[in-house]
Coordinates of C-alpha atoms and ligand atoms in Angstrom, one line a residue:
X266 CA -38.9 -6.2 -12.2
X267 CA -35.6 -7.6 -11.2
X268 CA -33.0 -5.5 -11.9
X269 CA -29.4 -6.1 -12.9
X270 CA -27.4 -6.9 -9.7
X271 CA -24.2 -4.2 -10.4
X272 CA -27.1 -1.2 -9.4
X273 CA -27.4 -3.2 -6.7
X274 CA -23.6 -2.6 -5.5
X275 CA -23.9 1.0 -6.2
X276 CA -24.7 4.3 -4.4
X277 CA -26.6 7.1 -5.3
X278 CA -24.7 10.7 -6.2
X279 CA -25.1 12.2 -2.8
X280 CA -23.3 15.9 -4.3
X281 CA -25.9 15.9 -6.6
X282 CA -28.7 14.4 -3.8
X283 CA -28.1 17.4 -2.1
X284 CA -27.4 19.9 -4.6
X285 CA -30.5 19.0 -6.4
X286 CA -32.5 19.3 -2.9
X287 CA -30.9 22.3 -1.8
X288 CA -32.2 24.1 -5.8
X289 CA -35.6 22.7 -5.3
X290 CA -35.9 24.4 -1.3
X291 CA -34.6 27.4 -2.8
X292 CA -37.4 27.2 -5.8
X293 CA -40.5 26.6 -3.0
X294 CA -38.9 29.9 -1.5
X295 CA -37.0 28.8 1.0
X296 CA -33.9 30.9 2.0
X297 CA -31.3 27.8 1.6
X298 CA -27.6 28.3 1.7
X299 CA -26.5 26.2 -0.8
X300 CA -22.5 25.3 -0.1
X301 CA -22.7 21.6 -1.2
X302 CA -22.2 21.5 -4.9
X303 CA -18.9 22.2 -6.5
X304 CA -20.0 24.5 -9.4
X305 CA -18.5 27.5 -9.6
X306 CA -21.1 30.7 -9.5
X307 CA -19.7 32.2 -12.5
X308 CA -21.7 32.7 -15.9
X309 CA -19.5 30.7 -18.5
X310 CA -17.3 33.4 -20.2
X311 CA -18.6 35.8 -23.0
X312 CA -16.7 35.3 -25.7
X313 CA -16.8 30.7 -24.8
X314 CA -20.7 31.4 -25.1
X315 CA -20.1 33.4 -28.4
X316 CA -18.6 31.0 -30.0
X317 CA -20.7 28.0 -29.3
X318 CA -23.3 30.5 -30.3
X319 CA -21.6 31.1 -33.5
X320 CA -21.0 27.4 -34.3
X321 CA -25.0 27.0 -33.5
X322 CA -25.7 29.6 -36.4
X323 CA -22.8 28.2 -39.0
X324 CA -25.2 24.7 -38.7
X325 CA -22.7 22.8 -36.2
X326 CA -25.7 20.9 -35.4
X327 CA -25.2 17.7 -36.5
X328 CA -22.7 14.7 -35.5
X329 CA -19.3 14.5 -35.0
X330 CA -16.7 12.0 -34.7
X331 CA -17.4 9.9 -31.8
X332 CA -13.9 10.8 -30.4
X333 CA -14.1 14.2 -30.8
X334 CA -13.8 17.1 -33.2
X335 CA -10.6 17.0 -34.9
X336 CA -9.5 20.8 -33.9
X337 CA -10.6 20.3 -30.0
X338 CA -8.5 17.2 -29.6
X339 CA -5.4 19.3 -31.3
X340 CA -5.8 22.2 -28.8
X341 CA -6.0 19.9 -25.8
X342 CA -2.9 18.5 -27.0
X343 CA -1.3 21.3 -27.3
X344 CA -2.1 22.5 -24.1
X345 CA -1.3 19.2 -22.0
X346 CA 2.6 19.9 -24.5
X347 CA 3.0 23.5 -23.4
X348 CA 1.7 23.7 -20.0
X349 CA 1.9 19.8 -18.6
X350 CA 4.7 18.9 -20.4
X351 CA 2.7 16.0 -21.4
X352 CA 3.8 14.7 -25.0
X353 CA 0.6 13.8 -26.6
X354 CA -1.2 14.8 -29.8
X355 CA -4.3 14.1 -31.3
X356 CA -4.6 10.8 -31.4
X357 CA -3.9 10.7 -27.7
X358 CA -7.1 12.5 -26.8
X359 CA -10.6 11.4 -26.3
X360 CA -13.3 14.2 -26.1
X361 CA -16.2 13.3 -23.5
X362 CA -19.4 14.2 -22.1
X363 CA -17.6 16.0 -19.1
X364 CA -14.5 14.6 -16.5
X365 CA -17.0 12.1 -14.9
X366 CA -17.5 10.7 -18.3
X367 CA -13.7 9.9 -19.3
X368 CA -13.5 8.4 -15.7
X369 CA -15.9 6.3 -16.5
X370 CA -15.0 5.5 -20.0
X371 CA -11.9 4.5 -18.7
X372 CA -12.5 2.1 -16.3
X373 CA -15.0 0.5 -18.7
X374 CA -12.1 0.3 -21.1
X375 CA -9.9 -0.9 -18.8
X376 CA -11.3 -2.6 -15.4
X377 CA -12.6 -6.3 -15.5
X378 CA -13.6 -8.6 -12.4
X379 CA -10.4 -9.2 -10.3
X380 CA -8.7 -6.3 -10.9
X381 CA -7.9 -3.9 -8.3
X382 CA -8.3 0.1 -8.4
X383 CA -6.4 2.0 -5.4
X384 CA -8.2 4.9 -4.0
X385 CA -7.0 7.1 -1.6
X386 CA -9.3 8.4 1.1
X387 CA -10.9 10.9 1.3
X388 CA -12.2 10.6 -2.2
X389 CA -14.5 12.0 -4.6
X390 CA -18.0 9.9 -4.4
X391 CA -17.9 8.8 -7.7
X392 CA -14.6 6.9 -8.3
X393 CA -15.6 3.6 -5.8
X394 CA -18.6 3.5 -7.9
X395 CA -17.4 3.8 -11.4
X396 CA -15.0 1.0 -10.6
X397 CA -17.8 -1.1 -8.9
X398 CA -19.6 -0.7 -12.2
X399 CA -16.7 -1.7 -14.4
X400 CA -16.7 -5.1 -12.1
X401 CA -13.4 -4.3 -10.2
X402 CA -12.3 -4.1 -6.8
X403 CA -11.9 -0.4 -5.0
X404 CA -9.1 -0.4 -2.7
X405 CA -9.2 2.3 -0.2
X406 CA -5.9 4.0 1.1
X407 CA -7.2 5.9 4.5
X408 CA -5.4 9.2 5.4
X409 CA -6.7 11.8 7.9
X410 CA -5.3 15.5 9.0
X411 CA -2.6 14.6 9.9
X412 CA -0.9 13.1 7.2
X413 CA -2.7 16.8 4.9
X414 CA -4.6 13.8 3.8
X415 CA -2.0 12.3 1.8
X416 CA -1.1 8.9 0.7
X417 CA 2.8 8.4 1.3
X418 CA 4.6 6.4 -1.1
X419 CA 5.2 3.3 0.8
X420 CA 1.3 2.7 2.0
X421 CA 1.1 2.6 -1.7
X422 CA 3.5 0.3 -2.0
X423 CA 1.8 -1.6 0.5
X424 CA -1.7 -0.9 -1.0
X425 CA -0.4 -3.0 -4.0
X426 CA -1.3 -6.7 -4.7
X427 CA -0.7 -8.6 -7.7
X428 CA -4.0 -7.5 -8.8
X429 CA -3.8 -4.0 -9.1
X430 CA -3.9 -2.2 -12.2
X431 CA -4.6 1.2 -11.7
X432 CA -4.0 4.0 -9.1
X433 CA -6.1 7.1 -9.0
X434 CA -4.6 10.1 -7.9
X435 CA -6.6 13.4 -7.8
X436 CA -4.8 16.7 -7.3
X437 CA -6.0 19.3 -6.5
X438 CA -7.8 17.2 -4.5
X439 CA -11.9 17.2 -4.4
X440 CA -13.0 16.8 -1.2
X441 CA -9.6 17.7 1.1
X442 CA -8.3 20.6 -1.1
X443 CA -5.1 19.0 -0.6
X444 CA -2.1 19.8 -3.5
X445 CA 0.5 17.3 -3.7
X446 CA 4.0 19.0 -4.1
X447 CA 6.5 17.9 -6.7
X448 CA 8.7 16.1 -4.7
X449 CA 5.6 13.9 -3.5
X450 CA 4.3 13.2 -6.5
X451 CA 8.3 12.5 -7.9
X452 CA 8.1 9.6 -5.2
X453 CA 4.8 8.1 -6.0
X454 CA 5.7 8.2 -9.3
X455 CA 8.7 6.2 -8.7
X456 CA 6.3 3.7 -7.2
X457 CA 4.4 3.8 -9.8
X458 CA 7.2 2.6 -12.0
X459 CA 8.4 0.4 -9.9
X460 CA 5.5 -1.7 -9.7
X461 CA 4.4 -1.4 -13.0
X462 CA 0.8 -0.3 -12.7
X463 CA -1.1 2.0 -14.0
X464 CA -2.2 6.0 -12.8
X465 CA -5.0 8.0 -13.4
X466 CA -4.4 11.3 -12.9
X467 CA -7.7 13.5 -12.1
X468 CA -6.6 17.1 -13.1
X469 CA -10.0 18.8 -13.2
X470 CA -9.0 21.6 -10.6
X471 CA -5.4 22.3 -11.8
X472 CA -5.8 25.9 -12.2
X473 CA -7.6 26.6 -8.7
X474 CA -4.5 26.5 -6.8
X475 CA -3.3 29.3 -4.2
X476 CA -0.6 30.8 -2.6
X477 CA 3.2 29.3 -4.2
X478 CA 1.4 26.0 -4.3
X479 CA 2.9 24.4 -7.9
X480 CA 0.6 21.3 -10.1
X481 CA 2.7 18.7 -11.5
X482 CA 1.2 16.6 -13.3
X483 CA 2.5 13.1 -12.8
X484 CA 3.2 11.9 -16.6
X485 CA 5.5 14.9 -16.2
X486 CA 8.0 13.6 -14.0
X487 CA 9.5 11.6 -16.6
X488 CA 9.2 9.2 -19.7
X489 CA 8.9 6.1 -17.9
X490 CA 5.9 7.3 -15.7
X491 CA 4.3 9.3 -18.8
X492 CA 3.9 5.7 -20.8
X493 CA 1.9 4.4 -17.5
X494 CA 0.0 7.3 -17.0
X495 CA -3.6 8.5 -18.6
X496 CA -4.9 12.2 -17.8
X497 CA -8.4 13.3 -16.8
X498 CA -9.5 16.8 -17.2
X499 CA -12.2 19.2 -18.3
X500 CA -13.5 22.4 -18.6
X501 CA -16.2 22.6 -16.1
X502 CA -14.4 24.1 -13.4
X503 CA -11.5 25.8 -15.2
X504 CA -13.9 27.7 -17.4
X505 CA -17.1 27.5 -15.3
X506 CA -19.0 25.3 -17.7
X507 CA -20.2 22.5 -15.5
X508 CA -23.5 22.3 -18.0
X509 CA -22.1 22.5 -21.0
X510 CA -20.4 18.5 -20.2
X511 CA -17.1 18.4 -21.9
X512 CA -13.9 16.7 -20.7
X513 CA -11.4 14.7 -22.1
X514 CA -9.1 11.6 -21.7
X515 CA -5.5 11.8 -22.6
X516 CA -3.7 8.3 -22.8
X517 CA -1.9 6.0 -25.0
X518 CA -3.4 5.1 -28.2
X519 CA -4.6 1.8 -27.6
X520 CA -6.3 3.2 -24.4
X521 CA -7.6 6.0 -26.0
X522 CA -9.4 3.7 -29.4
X523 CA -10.9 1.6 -26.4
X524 CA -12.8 4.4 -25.3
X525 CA -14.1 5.6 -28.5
X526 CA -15.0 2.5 -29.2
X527 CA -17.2 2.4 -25.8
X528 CA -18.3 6.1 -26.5
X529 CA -19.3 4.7 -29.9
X530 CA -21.9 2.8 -28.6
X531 CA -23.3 4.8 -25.7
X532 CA -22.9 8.5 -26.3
X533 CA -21.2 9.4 -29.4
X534 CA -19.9 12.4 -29.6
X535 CA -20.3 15.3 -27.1
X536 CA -22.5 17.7 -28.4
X537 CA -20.7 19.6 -31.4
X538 CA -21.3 23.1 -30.7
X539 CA -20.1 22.9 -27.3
X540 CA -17.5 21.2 -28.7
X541 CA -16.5 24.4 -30.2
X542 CA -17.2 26.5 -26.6
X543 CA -14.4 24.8 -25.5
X544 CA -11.9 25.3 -28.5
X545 CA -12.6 29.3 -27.9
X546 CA -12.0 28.7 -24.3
X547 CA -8.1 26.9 -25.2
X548 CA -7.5 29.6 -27.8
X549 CA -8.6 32.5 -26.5
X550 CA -7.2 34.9 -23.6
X551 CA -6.7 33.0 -19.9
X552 CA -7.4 35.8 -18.0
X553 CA -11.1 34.7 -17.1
X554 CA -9.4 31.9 -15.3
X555 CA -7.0 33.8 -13.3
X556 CA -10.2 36.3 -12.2
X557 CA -12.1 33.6 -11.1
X558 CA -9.0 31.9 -9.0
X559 CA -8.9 35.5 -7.5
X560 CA -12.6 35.4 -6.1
X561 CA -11.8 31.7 -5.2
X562 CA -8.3 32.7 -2.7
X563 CA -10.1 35.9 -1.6
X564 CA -13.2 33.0 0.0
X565 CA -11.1 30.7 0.9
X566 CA -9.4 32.5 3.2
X567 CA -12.4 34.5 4.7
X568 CA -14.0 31.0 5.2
X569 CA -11.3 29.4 6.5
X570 CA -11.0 31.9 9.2
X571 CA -14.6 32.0 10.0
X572 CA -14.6 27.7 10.0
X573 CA -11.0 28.5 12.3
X574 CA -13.2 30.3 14.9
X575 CA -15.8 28.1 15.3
X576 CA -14.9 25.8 18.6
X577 CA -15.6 22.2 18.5
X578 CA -14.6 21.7 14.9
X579 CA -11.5 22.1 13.3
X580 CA -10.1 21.8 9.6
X581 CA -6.8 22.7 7.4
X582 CA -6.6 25.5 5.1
X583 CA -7.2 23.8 1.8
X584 CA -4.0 24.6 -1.4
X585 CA -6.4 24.0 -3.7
X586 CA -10.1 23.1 -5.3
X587 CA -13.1 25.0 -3.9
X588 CA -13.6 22.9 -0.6
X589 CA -12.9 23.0 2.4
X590 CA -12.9 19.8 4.5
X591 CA -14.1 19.8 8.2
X592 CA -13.7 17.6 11.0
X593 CA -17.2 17.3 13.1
X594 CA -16.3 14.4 15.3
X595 CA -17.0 16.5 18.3
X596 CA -20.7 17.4 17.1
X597 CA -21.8 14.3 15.9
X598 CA -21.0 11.1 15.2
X599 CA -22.9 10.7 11.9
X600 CA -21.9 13.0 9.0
X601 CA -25.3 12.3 7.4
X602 CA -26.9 12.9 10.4
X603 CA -25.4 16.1 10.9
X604 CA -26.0 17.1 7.4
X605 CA -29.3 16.3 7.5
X606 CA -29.9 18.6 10.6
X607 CA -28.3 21.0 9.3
X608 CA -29.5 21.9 6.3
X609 CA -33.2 21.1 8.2
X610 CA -32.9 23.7 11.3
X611 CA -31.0 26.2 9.4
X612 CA -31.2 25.7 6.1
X613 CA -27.5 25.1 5.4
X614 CA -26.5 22.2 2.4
X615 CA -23.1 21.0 3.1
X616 CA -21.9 17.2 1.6
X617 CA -21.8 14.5 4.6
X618 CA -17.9 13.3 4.6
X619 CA -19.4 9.7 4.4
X620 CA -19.8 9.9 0.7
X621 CA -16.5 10.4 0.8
X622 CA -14.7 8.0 3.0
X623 CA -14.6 10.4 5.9
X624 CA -17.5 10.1 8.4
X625 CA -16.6 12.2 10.9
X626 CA -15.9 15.2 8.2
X627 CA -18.2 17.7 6.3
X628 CA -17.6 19.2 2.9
X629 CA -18.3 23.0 2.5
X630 CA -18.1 24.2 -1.3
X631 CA -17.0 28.0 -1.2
X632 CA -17.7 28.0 -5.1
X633 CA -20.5 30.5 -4.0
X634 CA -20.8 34.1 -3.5
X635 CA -19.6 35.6 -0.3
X636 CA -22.6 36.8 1.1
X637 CA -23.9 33.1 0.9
X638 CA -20.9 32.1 2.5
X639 CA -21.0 34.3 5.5
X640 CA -24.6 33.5 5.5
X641 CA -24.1 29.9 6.1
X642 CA -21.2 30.2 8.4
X643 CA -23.3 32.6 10.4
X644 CA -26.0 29.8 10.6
X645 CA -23.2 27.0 10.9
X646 CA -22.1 28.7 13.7
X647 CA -25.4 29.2 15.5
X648 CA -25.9 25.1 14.8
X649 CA -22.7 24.0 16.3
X650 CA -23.0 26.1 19.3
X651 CA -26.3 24.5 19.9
X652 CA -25.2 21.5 20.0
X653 CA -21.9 22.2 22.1
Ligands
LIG974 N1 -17.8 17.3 -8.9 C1 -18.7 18.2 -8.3 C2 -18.8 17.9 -6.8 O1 -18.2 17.1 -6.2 C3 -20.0 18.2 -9.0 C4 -21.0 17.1 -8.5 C5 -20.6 15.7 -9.0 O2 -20.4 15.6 -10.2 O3 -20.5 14.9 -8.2 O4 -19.6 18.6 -6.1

């Protein structure tokens, strides 16, 4: 059988590689400590679950418009409005089968061969892949520790050819934690503008931020930039429902009747009592969110100064996300390979920084409960001394 050549051009989902491993060690018995998938440890809410429940017994069982149900696409628009400043409304939103999915909705909608997609590295796995898929070019921007892993506005001026279209920015950022701050995301912006391209902005961990740390979104900063910019988000991390799969697209109509017309032929519409999960989770009390950004700050730190002590790696304290991002240059010179060892001699699953641009870094997910996380650093610890 010869299959089509764009798998072909394509790698495999190593966060879910690994996850998936990691779940099926555990299940033989196996005391694994599983730090490699970001999905928050958290049951879903009570009163999201209720709801979906509820809809389930009213007979929401059936389908739905392909773009979304009409009340979930008015409450995300009202809350990119109130707390983005983002002026869209209904029309402006497409409902998907989770963040990934309006990613990749998008670049189907928008991406053909010869266009050019700007990525800034480190990256999450997926985005190179989606574009690949759409038949465009990924362009990688490389930043490393000492820039925070941050693109600056004029390598993305340089980044840009004649052939880009699109920009991807993704802050909070999934793997590096990093936070952009206002005023950096004011002067991409302006590049933005300037060269008259398009920007993706990945929102999905906008409320796991710490400390004074602020999110702006980038369609914020003013009209000009809000007319070239389309928004991804979700609720898997805000509201702990990574199974439930529902996201969302905001962008300009035109944008946004391209993708239903995708979703039309390859998903329809995300399942409708989830669906109705999430509009309980936009109307109802925030609080759950703030309780589980608590937990989140209260690991980070303890992690961070556990990583902080280990000698022979070395990291920064992440702003945001559930990640932290470590430099194991010292220790090996293969990410996979230490990985691989790791999670073999002491049962430790951490992501190689190679699916994300970064070799010579690891990915450590603290969306896990602390004992697993002193756990693994314990057994971390005992790896990287045995190898110092
Ligand atoms: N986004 C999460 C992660 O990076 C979930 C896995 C995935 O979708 O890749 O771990």
């Amino acid at each position: 059988m010869k299959l089509a050549a764009r798998v072909g051009k394509v790698l495999p989902s190593l966060t879910l590689g690994i996850s998936a491993k990691a779940k099926a060690m555990k299940a033989d018995g196996i005391d694994v400590c599983s730090l490699s998938a970001g999905e928050p440890d958290f049951d879903t809410p009570e009163h999201i679950k209720a709801a979906a429940q509820k809809a389930l017994d009213i007979g929401y069982t059936k389908y739905g418009p392909a773009g979304g149900e009409p009340k979930l696409k008015e409450a995300i628009a009202n809350k990119l409005s109130q707390e983005n400043g983002l002026n869209y409304k209904a029309e402006n939103i497409i409902v998907t089968n989770g963040g990934k999915h309006s990613l990749f909705n998008l670049m189907l909608a928008l991406i053909e061969p010869g266009d050019e997609v700007i990525i800034p590295a480190p990256y999450w796995l997926s985005y190179p892949e989606m574009v690949k898929l759409a038949g465009g070019t990924p362009i990688i921007l490389t930043t490393d520790a000492e820039t925070a892993y941050k693109i600056t506005p004029e390598q993305l001026r340089q980044g840009i050819t004649n052939k880009t279209k699109l920009l991807v920015l993704n802050s909070p950022s999934n793997p590096t934690g990093v936070v952009y701050q206002p005023e950096e995301i004011k002067a991409l912006a302006e590049v933005v503008v300037e060269q008259n391209i398009l920007v993706v902005s990945d929102e999905i961990y906008e409320k796991i931020i710490y400390d004074d740390t602020q999110h702006l979104s980038i369609g914020a900063v003013n009209s000009e930039i809000f007319k070239n910019t389309i928004v991804s988000n979700g609720f898997a991390k805000t509201y702990s429902m990574t199974g439930w799969r529902v996201g969302y697209l905001a962008a300009p109509v035109k944008l946004i009747n391209a993708t239903v017309k995708i979703q039309g032929h390859s998903t329809s519409n995300v399942c409708t009592f989830a669906q109705y999960g999430a509009i309980a989770a936009l109307d109802s009390s925030q609080d759950c969110i703030e309780q589980m950004r608590q937990a989140f700050a209260k690991r980070r730190h303890i992690i961070y100064d556990l990583l902080n002590a280990m000698p022979g790696i070395s990291c920064n304290q992440p702003d945001g996300a559930f990640y932290i991002f470590v430099n194991i240059s010292k220790i090996s010179s293969s990410s996979l390979e230490f990985c691989n060892a790791l999670l073999e001699d002491q049962n430790v699953a951490v992501i190689p920084g190679v699916a994300f641009g970064a070799d010579d870094h690891i990915r450590i997910s603290y969306a896990t409960d602390l004992v697993t996380i002193e756990k693994g650093m314990d057994r971390l610890q005992q790896f990287v001394r045995s190898r110092t």
